[in-house]
CSV table of C-alpha atoms in Angstrom, one decimal:
chain,number,residue,atom,x,y,z
A,1,MET,CA,133.9,83.5,125.0
A,2,ASP,CA,136.1,80.4,126.0
A,3,LYS,CA,137.6,80.7,129.3
A,4,GLN,CA,141.7,81.5,128.9
A,5,HIS,CA,144.4,79.8,130.9
A,6,LEU,CA,146.3,82.2,133.2
A,7,LEU,CA,149.3,81.5,135.4
A,8,ILE,CA,150.0,84.0,138.3
A,9,PHE,CA,153.2,83.9,139.8
A,10,LEU,CA,154.5,85.7,142.7
A,11,PRO,CA,157.6,83.9,144.2
A,12,SER,CA,157.5,83.4,148.1
A,13,GLY,CA,161.3,84.3,148.6
A,14,SER,CA,160.9,87.8,146.9
A,15,ALA,CA,161.3,91.0,148.8
A,16,ASN,CA,157.9,92.0,148.2
A,17,TYR,CA,155.8,88.6,148.8
A,18,ALA,CA,153.9,89.9,151.8
A,19,LEU,CA,152.5,92.8,149.9
A,20,GLY,CA,151.6,91.2,147.0
A,21,GLN,CA,150.1,88.4,148.7
A,22,ALA,CA,147.0,89.6,149.7
A,23,TYR,CA,146.8,91.6,146.2
A,24,VAL,CA,147.5,88.2,144.4
A,25,SER,CA,144.8,86.1,146.4
A,26,LYS,CA,142.0,88.5,146.2
A,27,LEU,CA,142.7,89.2,142.3
A,28,GLN,CA,142.6,85.3,141.8
A,29,ALA,CA,139.5,84.7,143.3
A,30,MET,CA,138.0,87.4,141.3
A,31,LEU,CA,139.2,86.6,137.9
A,32,THR,CA,137.8,82.7,137.9
A,33,GLN,CA,134.9,83.7,136.4
A,34,ASP,CA,136.5,84.7,132.9
A,35,TYR,CA,139.8,82.8,133.3
A,36,GLU,CA,140.9,79.4,134.3
A,37,VAL,CA,143.6,80.7,137.2
A,38,THR,CA,146.7,79.1,138.6
A,39,CYS,CA,148.6,80.8,141.3
A,40,LEU,CA,152.1,79.7,142.1
A,41,HIS,CA,154.8,80.9,144.7
A,42,SER,CA,157.6,78.5,143.6
A,43,LEU,CA,158.7,77.1,140.3
A,44,ALA,CA,158.6,73.6,139.9
A,45,ARG,CA,160.4,71.6,136.8
A,46,SER,CA,156.8,70.4,136.0
A,47,THR,CA,155.7,74.0,136.2
A,48,LEU,CA,158.3,74.7,133.3
A,49,SER,CA,157.1,71.8,131.4
A,50,ALA,CA,153.7,72.7,131.4
A,51,LEU,CA,153.9,76.2,130.5
A,52,GLY,CA,152.7,75.8,127.1
A,53,ASP,CA,149.1,75.2,128.2
A,54,TYR,CA,148.7,79.1,129.5
A,55,ASP,CA,147.7,81.7,127.1
A,56,VAL,CA,148.9,84.4,129.7
A,57,ILE,CA,151.4,84.7,132.4
A,58,HIS,CA,151.4,87.5,135.1
A,59,VAL,CA,154.5,87.7,137.3
A,60,PHE,CA,154.5,89.9,140.4
A,61,THR,CA,157.8,91.3,141.6
A,62,LEU,CA,161.3,91.1,140.0
A,63,TRP,CA,164.6,90.1,141.1
A,64,HIS,CA,164.1,86.5,141.9
A,65,ARG,CA,166.0,83.8,140.2
A,66,SER,CA,162.8,81.6,139.6
A,67,VAL,CA,161.0,84.8,137.9
A,68,LEU,CA,164.0,84.8,135.5
A,69,HIS,CA,164.0,80.9,135.0
A,70,LEU,CA,159.9,81.6,134.1
A,71,LEU,CA,160.2,84.5,131.7
A,72,HIS,CA,163.0,83.0,129.5
A,73,LYS,CA,160.7,79.8,129.5
A,74,ALA,CA,157.6,81.9,128.8
A,75,TYR,CA,159.2,83.9,125.7
A,76,SER,CA,161.1,80.9,124.3
A,77,LEU,CA,157.3,79.5,123.6
A,78,HIS,CA,156.0,82.7,122.8
A,79,ILE,CA,153.3,83.2,125.6
A,80,PRO,CA,152.2,86.9,126.5
A,81,VAL,CA,153.8,88.1,129.7
A,82,VAL,CA,152.4,91.0,132.0
A,83,ILE,CA,154.9,92.1,134.6
A,84,THR,CA,153.8,93.8,137.8
A,85,PRO,CA,157.1,94.9,139.4
A,86,LEU,CA,155.5,96.1,142.8
A,87,GLY,CA,158.0,98.5,143.2
A,88,ASP,CA,160.7,96.8,142.3
A,89,LEU,CA,161.9,99.1,139.6
A,90,GLN,CA,161.6,102.4,141.6
A,91,PRO,CA,165.1,104.1,141.6
A,92,TRP,CA,166.3,102.9,144.9
A,93,VAL,CA,165.5,99.3,144.0
A,94,TYR,CA,166.8,99.5,140.6
A,95,ALA,CA,170.1,101.2,141.5
A,96,GLN,CA,170.9,98.0,143.9
A,97,HIS,CA,170.5,95.5,140.8
A,98,GLN,CA,171.8,97.7,137.6
A,99,HIS,CA,175.5,96.4,138.5
A,100,SER,CA,175.0,93.0,138.9
A,101,TYR,CA,176.0,90.2,136.7
A,102,GLU,CA,172.7,89.3,135.6
A,103,TRP,CA,171.4,92.8,134.7
A,104,LEU,CA,171.3,92.7,131.3
A,105,LYS,CA,169.4,89.3,131.4
A,106,TRP,CA,166.8,91.2,133.5
A,107,LYS,CA,166.5,94.2,131.2
A,108,ARG,CA,166.1,92.3,128.1
A,109,VAL,CA,163.1,90.2,130.0
A,110,ILE,CA,161.5,93.6,130.8
A,111,THR,CA,161.9,94.6,127.4
A,112,LYS,CA,160.3,91.8,126.1
A,113,ALA,CA,157.4,91.8,128.3
A,114,SER,CA,153.8,91.9,126.8
A,115,ALA,CA,152.7,94.8,129.1
A,116,VAL,CA,154.4,96.3,132.4
A,117,GLN,CA,151.8,97.2,135.0
A,118,VAL,CA,152.5,99.7,137.5
A,119,CYS,CA,150.4,100.5,140.7
A,120,GLY,CA,151.2,104.2,140.9
A,121,LYS,CA,151.8,107.6,139.2
A,122,LEU,CA,155.1,107.7,140.9
A,123,GLU,CA,156.2,104.4,140.0
A,124,GLU,CA,154.7,104.9,136.1
A,125,HIS,CA,157.0,108.2,135.9
A,126,SER,CA,159.9,106.3,137.3
A,127,PHE,CA,159.7,103.3,134.8
A,128,GLN,CA,159.4,105.2,131.9
A,129,GLN,CA,162.4,107.1,132.6
A,130,LEU,CA,164.2,103.6,132.5
A,131,HIS,CA,163.1,103.5,128.7
A,132,LEU,CA,163.0,99.7,128.9
A,133,ASN,CA,159.3,99.0,127.7
A,134,ASP,CA,156.8,101.5,126.5
A,135,ARG,CA,153.6,99.1,126.5
A,136,THR,CA,153.0,100.4,130.1
A,137,VAL,CA,149.6,100.5,132.1
A,138,LEU,CA,148.4,101.8,135.0
A,139,ILE,CA,146.5,99.9,137.5
A,140,LYS,CA,146.4,100.8,141.0
A,141,ASN,CA,146.9,98.4,143.9
A,142,PRO,CA,143.5,98.4,146.0
A,143,ILE,CA,146.0,97.4,149.2
A,144,LEU,CA,147.7,100.4,149.0
A,145,THR,CA,145.1,102.9,148.5
A,146,SER,CA,141.2,103.3,149.0
A,147,LEU,CA,140.7,105.1,145.8
A,148,VAL,CA,139.8,102.0,143.9
A,149,THR,CA,138.2,98.7,144.7
A,150,PHE,CA,139.3,95.2,143.9
A,151,GLU,CA,136.2,94.8,141.4
A,152,SER,CA,137.6,97.6,139.2
A,153,VAL,CA,141.2,96.3,139.6
A,154,ALA,CA,140.2,92.9,138.7
A,155,GLN,CA,138.0,94.3,135.5
A,156,ALA,CA,140.9,96.2,134.1
A,157,THR,CA,143.4,93.6,134.9
A,158,GLY,CA,141.3,91.2,132.7
A,159,LYS,CA,141.2,93.8,129.6
A,160,LEU,CA,144.8,94.0,129.9
A,161,TYR,CA,145.0,90.1,129.7
A,162,ARG,CA,142.6,90.3,126.8
A,163,LYS,CA,144.7,93.0,125.0
A,164,VAL,CA,147.8,91.3,125.4
A,165,ILE,CA,146.3,87.9,124.3
A,166,ASP,CA,144.7,89.7,120.9
A,167,SER,CA,148.2,91.4,120.5
A,168,ASN,CA,150.2,88.0,120.1
A,169,VAL,CA,147.7,85.7,118.0
A,170,ARG,CA,150.6,85.5,115.7
A,171,PHE,CA,152.5,83.0,117.8
A,172,SER,CA,149.2,81.0,118.9
A,173,ILE,CA,148.1,80.0,115.7
A,174,THR,CA,148.5,76.3,115.4
A,175,GLU,CA,150.0,74.8,112.4
A,176,GLU,CA,146.6,73.0,111.7
A,177,ILE,CA,144.3,76.4,112.3
A,178,TYR,CA,147.0,77.9,109.8
A,179,ALA,CA,146.8,75.2,107.0
A,180,LEU,CA,143.0,76.0,107.6
A,181,LEU,CA,143.5,79.9,107.0
A,182,CYS,CA,145.8,79.2,104.1
A,183,GLY,CA,143.4,76.6,102.4
A,184,THR,CA,140.7,79.1,102.5
A,185,ILE,CA,142.6,81.8,101.1
A,186,GLN,CA,143.9,79.7,98.3
A,187,LEU,CA,140.0,78.8,97.6
A,188,GLY,CA,139.1,82.8,98.0
A,189,VAL,CA,141.9,83.6,95.0
A,190,ASP,CA,141.6,80.7,93.0
A,191,ASP,CA,138.3,79.5,92.1
A,192,PHE,CA,139.9,76.5,90.4
A,193,MET,CA,140.1,74.9,93.7
A,194,LEU,CA,136.6,74.6,93.8
A,195,ARG,CA,137.2,71.3,91.8
A,196,ASP,CA,139.3,69.8,94.5
A,197,HIS,CA,136.1,68.5,96.3
A,198,GLU,CA,138.1,66.7,98.7
A,199,GLN,CA,139.9,69.8,100.1
A,200,CYS,CA,136.2,71.6,100.0
A,201,ARG,CA,135.2,68.9,102.1
A,202,LYS,CA,137.9,69.0,104.7
A,203,LEU,CA,137.7,72.9,104.8
A,204,SER,CA,133.9,72.8,105.2
A,205,GLN,CA,134.0,70.4,108.2
A,206,HIS,CA,136.7,72.1,109.9
A,207,TRP,CA,135.4,75.7,110.1
A,208,PRO,CA,132.3,74.8,112.5
A,209,GLN,CA,134.3,73.0,114.7
A,210,LEU,CA,136.4,76.2,115.7
A,211,THR,CA,135.9,77.7,119.2
A,212,ASN,CA,134.8,81.4,119.5
A,213,GLU,CA,138.4,81.9,120.8
A,214,GLN,CA,139.7,80.3,117.5
A,215,TRP,CA,137.7,82.4,115.2
A,216,ARG,CA,138.9,85.3,117.0
A,217,LYS,CA,142.4,84.6,116.6
A,218,ILE,CA,142.2,83.9,113.2
A,219,LEU,CA,140.4,87.1,112.1
A,220,ILE,CA,142.9,89.2,113.9
A,221,TYR,CA,145.6,87.3,112.2
A,222,ALA,CA,144.1,87.9,108.8
A,223,THR,CA,143.5,91.2,109.4
A,224,ASP,CA,146.9,91.6,110.6
A,225,GLU,CA,148.3,89.9,107.7
A,226,HIS,CA,146.3,92.1,105.3
A,227,VAL,CA,144.5,89.0,103.8
A,228,ASP,CA,141.1,89.4,105.6
A,229,ASP,CA,139.4,90.0,102.1
A,230,TYR,CA,140.7,86.7,100.7
A,231,LEU,CA,139.5,84.8,103.7
A,232,SER,CA,136.1,86.5,103.5
A,233,GLN,CA,135.8,85.2,99.8
A,234,GLY,CA,137.0,81.7,100.4
A,235,LEU,CA,134.6,81.4,103.3
A,236,GLU,CA,132.0,82.7,101.4
A,237,ARG,CA,132.7,80.4,98.4
A,238,LEU,CA,132.4,77.5,101.0
A,239,SER,CA,129.0,78.7,102.4
A,240,ILE,CA,130.5,79.6,105.9
A,241,SER,CA,129.4,82.5,107.8
A,242,LYS,CA,132.1,83.9,110.0
A,243,PRO,CA,131.0,85.6,113.7
A,244,GLU,CA,130.1,89.3,114.0
A,245,LEU,CA,133.3,90.8,115.0
A,246,ASN,CA,134.8,94.1,114.2
A,247,VAL,CA,138.3,93.5,114.3
A,248,HIS,CA,139.2,97.0,113.9
A,249,ASP,CA,137.4,97.6,117.1
A,250,ILE,CA,139.6,95.2,119.3
A,251,ASP,CA,142.2,96.9,121.5
A,252,LYS,CA,145.4,95.8,120.8
A,253,TYR,CA,149.0,96.7,120.8
A,254,PRO,CA,150.5,97.8,117.5
A,255,LEU,CA,152.6,95.3,115.6
A,256,PRO,CA,156.4,95.5,116.4
A,257,TRP,CA,157.0,96.0,112.7
A,258,LYS,CA,154.9,97.9,109.9
A,259,TYR,CA,153.7,96.2,107.0
A,260,ALA,CA,153.6,97.7,103.5
A,261,GLU,CA,149.8,98.5,102.6
A,262,GLY,CA,148.4,97.1,99.6
A,263,ASP,CA,149.5,94.6,97.1
A,264,LEU,CA,153.1,93.7,96.3
A,265,PRO,CA,154.1,96.0,93.4
A,266,SER,CA,154.3,94.1,90.1
A,267,ASP,CA,155.3,97.1,87.6
A,268,THR,CA,157.4,99.1,90.1
A,269,LEU,CA,160.8,98.3,91.8
A,270,ILE,CA,160.8,98.9,95.4
A,271,PRO,CA,164.9,98.9,96.1
A,272,HIS,CA,165.9,102.4,94.5
A,273,SER,CA,169.4,100.3,93.3
A,274,ILE,CA,170.5,101.8,90.2
A,275,LEU,CA,172.5,98.4,90.0
A,276,VAL,CA,169.1,96.2,90.4
A,277,ARG,CA,167.5,98.6,87.5
A,278,SER,CA,170.2,98.1,85.2
A,279,LYS,CA,170.2,94.5,85.7
A,280,LEU,CA,166.8,93.9,85.3
A,281,SER,CA,166.9,96.1,81.9
A,282,GLU,CA,169.8,93.9,80.9
A,283,ASN,CA,168.1,91.0,81.3
A,284,ILE,CA,164.6,90.8,80.2
A,285,ASP,CA,162.8,92.3,77.1
A,286,LYS,CA,159.9,94.7,76.9
A,287,ASN,CA,157.8,92.1,75.6
A,288,GLU,CA,158.0,89.8,77.9
A,289,VAL,CA,155.1,91.0,80.0
A,290,GLY,CA,154.5,87.7,82.4
A,291,GLU,CA,157.9,86.9,83.2
A,292,ARG,CA,158.7,90.7,83.8
A,293,LYS,CA,155.9,90.8,86.4
A,294,LEU,CA,156.8,87.7,88.3
A,295,VAL,CA,160.4,88.9,88.5
A,296,ILE,CA,159.7,92.3,89.8
A,297,GLU,CA,157.5,90.6,92.2
A,298,MET,CA,160.3,88.3,93.4
A,299,ILE,CA,163.0,91.4,93.3
A,300,ASN,CA,160.4,93.0,96.0
A,301,LEU,CA,159.8,90.3,98.3
A,302,HIS,CA,163.3,89.7,98.4
A,303,HIS,CA,163.8,93.8,99.2
A,304,GLU,CA,161.0,93.2,102.1
A,305,THR,CA,162.5,90.3,103.2
A,306,GLU,CA,165.7,91.5,103.7
A,307,ASN,CA,164.5,94.8,105.1
A,308,GLY,CA,161.7,93.7,107.4
A,309,HIS,CA,158.8,91.5,107.2
A,310,VAL,CA,156.4,90.4,104.6
A,311,PRO,CA,152.9,90.1,105.2
A,312,LEU,CA,151.2,87.0,104.0
A,313,ARG,CA,149.2,89.0,101.4
A,314,HIS,CA,152.3,89.6,99.2
A,315,LEU,CA,153.1,85.7,99.0
A,316,VAL,CA,149.1,85.5,97.8
A,317,ASN,CA,150.2,88.0,95.5
A,318,VAL,CA,153.0,85.9,93.6
A,319,TYR,CA,150.7,82.9,94.2
A,320,THR,CA,148.4,84.3,91.7
A,321,THR,CA,150.7,85.8,89.4
A,322,LEU,CA,152.0,82.0,88.9
A,323,ARG,CA,148.5,80.9,88.8
A,324,PHE,CA,147.0,83.2,86.1
A,325,THR,CA,149.7,84.9,84.4
A,326,SER,CA,151.6,83.7,81.2
A,327,MET,CA,155.2,83.3,81.2
A,328,ASP,CA,158.0,81.2,79.7
A,329,GLU,CA,159.3,79.1,82.7
A,330,ASP,CA,162.8,78.8,81.2
A,331,ARG,CA,163.1,82.1,80.8
A,332,VAL,CA,161.9,82.9,84.0
A,333,VAL,CA,164.6,80.8,85.4
A,334,ASP,CA,167.4,82.6,83.5
A,335,ILE,CA,166.3,85.8,84.5
A,336,LEU,CA,166.2,85.1,88.3
A,337,LYS,CA,169.7,83.3,88.0
A,338,ALA,CA,170.9,86.7,86.6
A,339,MET,CA,169.4,88.8,89.2
A,340,GLY,CA,171.1,86.4,91.7
A,341,LEU,CA,167.5,85.4,93.3
A,342,ALA,CA,167.6,81.5,92.2
A,343,ASP,CA,167.9,80.4,96.1
A,344,PHE,CA,165.4,83.0,97.2
A,345,ALA,CA,163.0,82.2,94.5
A,346,GLN,CA,163.3,78.2,95.2
A,347,LYS,CA,162.6,78.8,98.9
A,348,ILE,CA,159.4,80.9,98.1
A,349,MET,CA,158.3,78.1,95.8
A,350,LYS,CA,158.9,75.7,98.6
A,351,LYS,CA,156.9,78.1,101.0
A,352,LEU,CA,153.9,78.9,98.4
A,353,GLN,CA,153.6,74.7,97.9
A,354,LYS,CA,153.6,74.3,101.7
A,355,THR,CA,151.4,77.0,102.7
A,356,LEU,CA,149.4,78.0,100.0
A,357,ARG,CA,149.0,74.6,98.0
A,358,LEU,CA,150.9,75.8,94.9
A,359,PRO,CA,149.8,73.3,92.3
A,360,ASP,CA,153.0,71.6,90.9
A,361,GLY,CA,152.3,72.7,87.4
A,362,TYR,CA,152.8,76.3,88.4
A,363,VAL,CA,155.9,76.0,90.5
A,364,ILE,CA,159.1,77.6,88.8
A,365,ASN,CA,161.9,74.9,89.3
A,366,MET,CA,165.0,76.9,89.8
A,367,LYS,CA,167.1,73.8,89.3
A,368,HIS,CA,166.5,74.0,85.7
């Protein structure tokens, strides 16, 4: 596995600096086998500007202004963050800061952390009572107890980093990798694209250049977005073998939202609105099979967008309907306008063109 870049930050002005220094220095030395580790005790402007180079950030202690700055910047870049409070969230410490003018900022950064590492059962219990973050893991501090060794702590911490990185791959997929993924998915659902020899050549050249870490992220992301079968079909058509990796065995936190399972419904409406059902019946004939299928998918996609998140699979479903279902474009435009979905449909068409390379001849032009 490729080495990941880790930033450990323990501010020298923090109340628990002395306690954390021995812990951090030993941990840093033991993690270098699997991670490129940078350990800092002060925050410079150059550090913030280069923050995007790190795959995971581990912050020790709280209530220090530099920690707040670092976490805000990390979250803006979608970098996974692990927080080890070192007792800074115990009730007697917490009470001193709860009424400070920056408390809401601290509350938000603690809540958004990818994981919070506590060092003892008492600290774990106290933190759970705050209900700030349920992604809590207990890894004891070997400085304070002889019940654990630094070797076991380093191993457990490394596993925690791996877990938070794997849980946040959706934020680390680059535009280039996303284009590669979507191009291959398109090939998986649309074998006519095999005739685009230049595109197939580019895809075939790009996949073998990926690192193991990039493959891992893509396979996790494809599984999360419910398009792993489409990706596998596309890779097979390119004669590309993917690594042996059982994504379902990977330990990661669940997505912060729940995707609908299966394909986007194309014959039944998800919204239970009587008004929507009535408008659909008024504006479409029973013999307009293809038009009805696409319009229902658009209604359902709009409902998902308004009420949560849309898996990539459902965009692919709309792509396949546009490509392989006969319909009258002018009628589709009229129906979508009558349903109040013209602007939404226009955005979806642009997205399908940009991500899945929907050919121009199959794009519904809502400006008719």
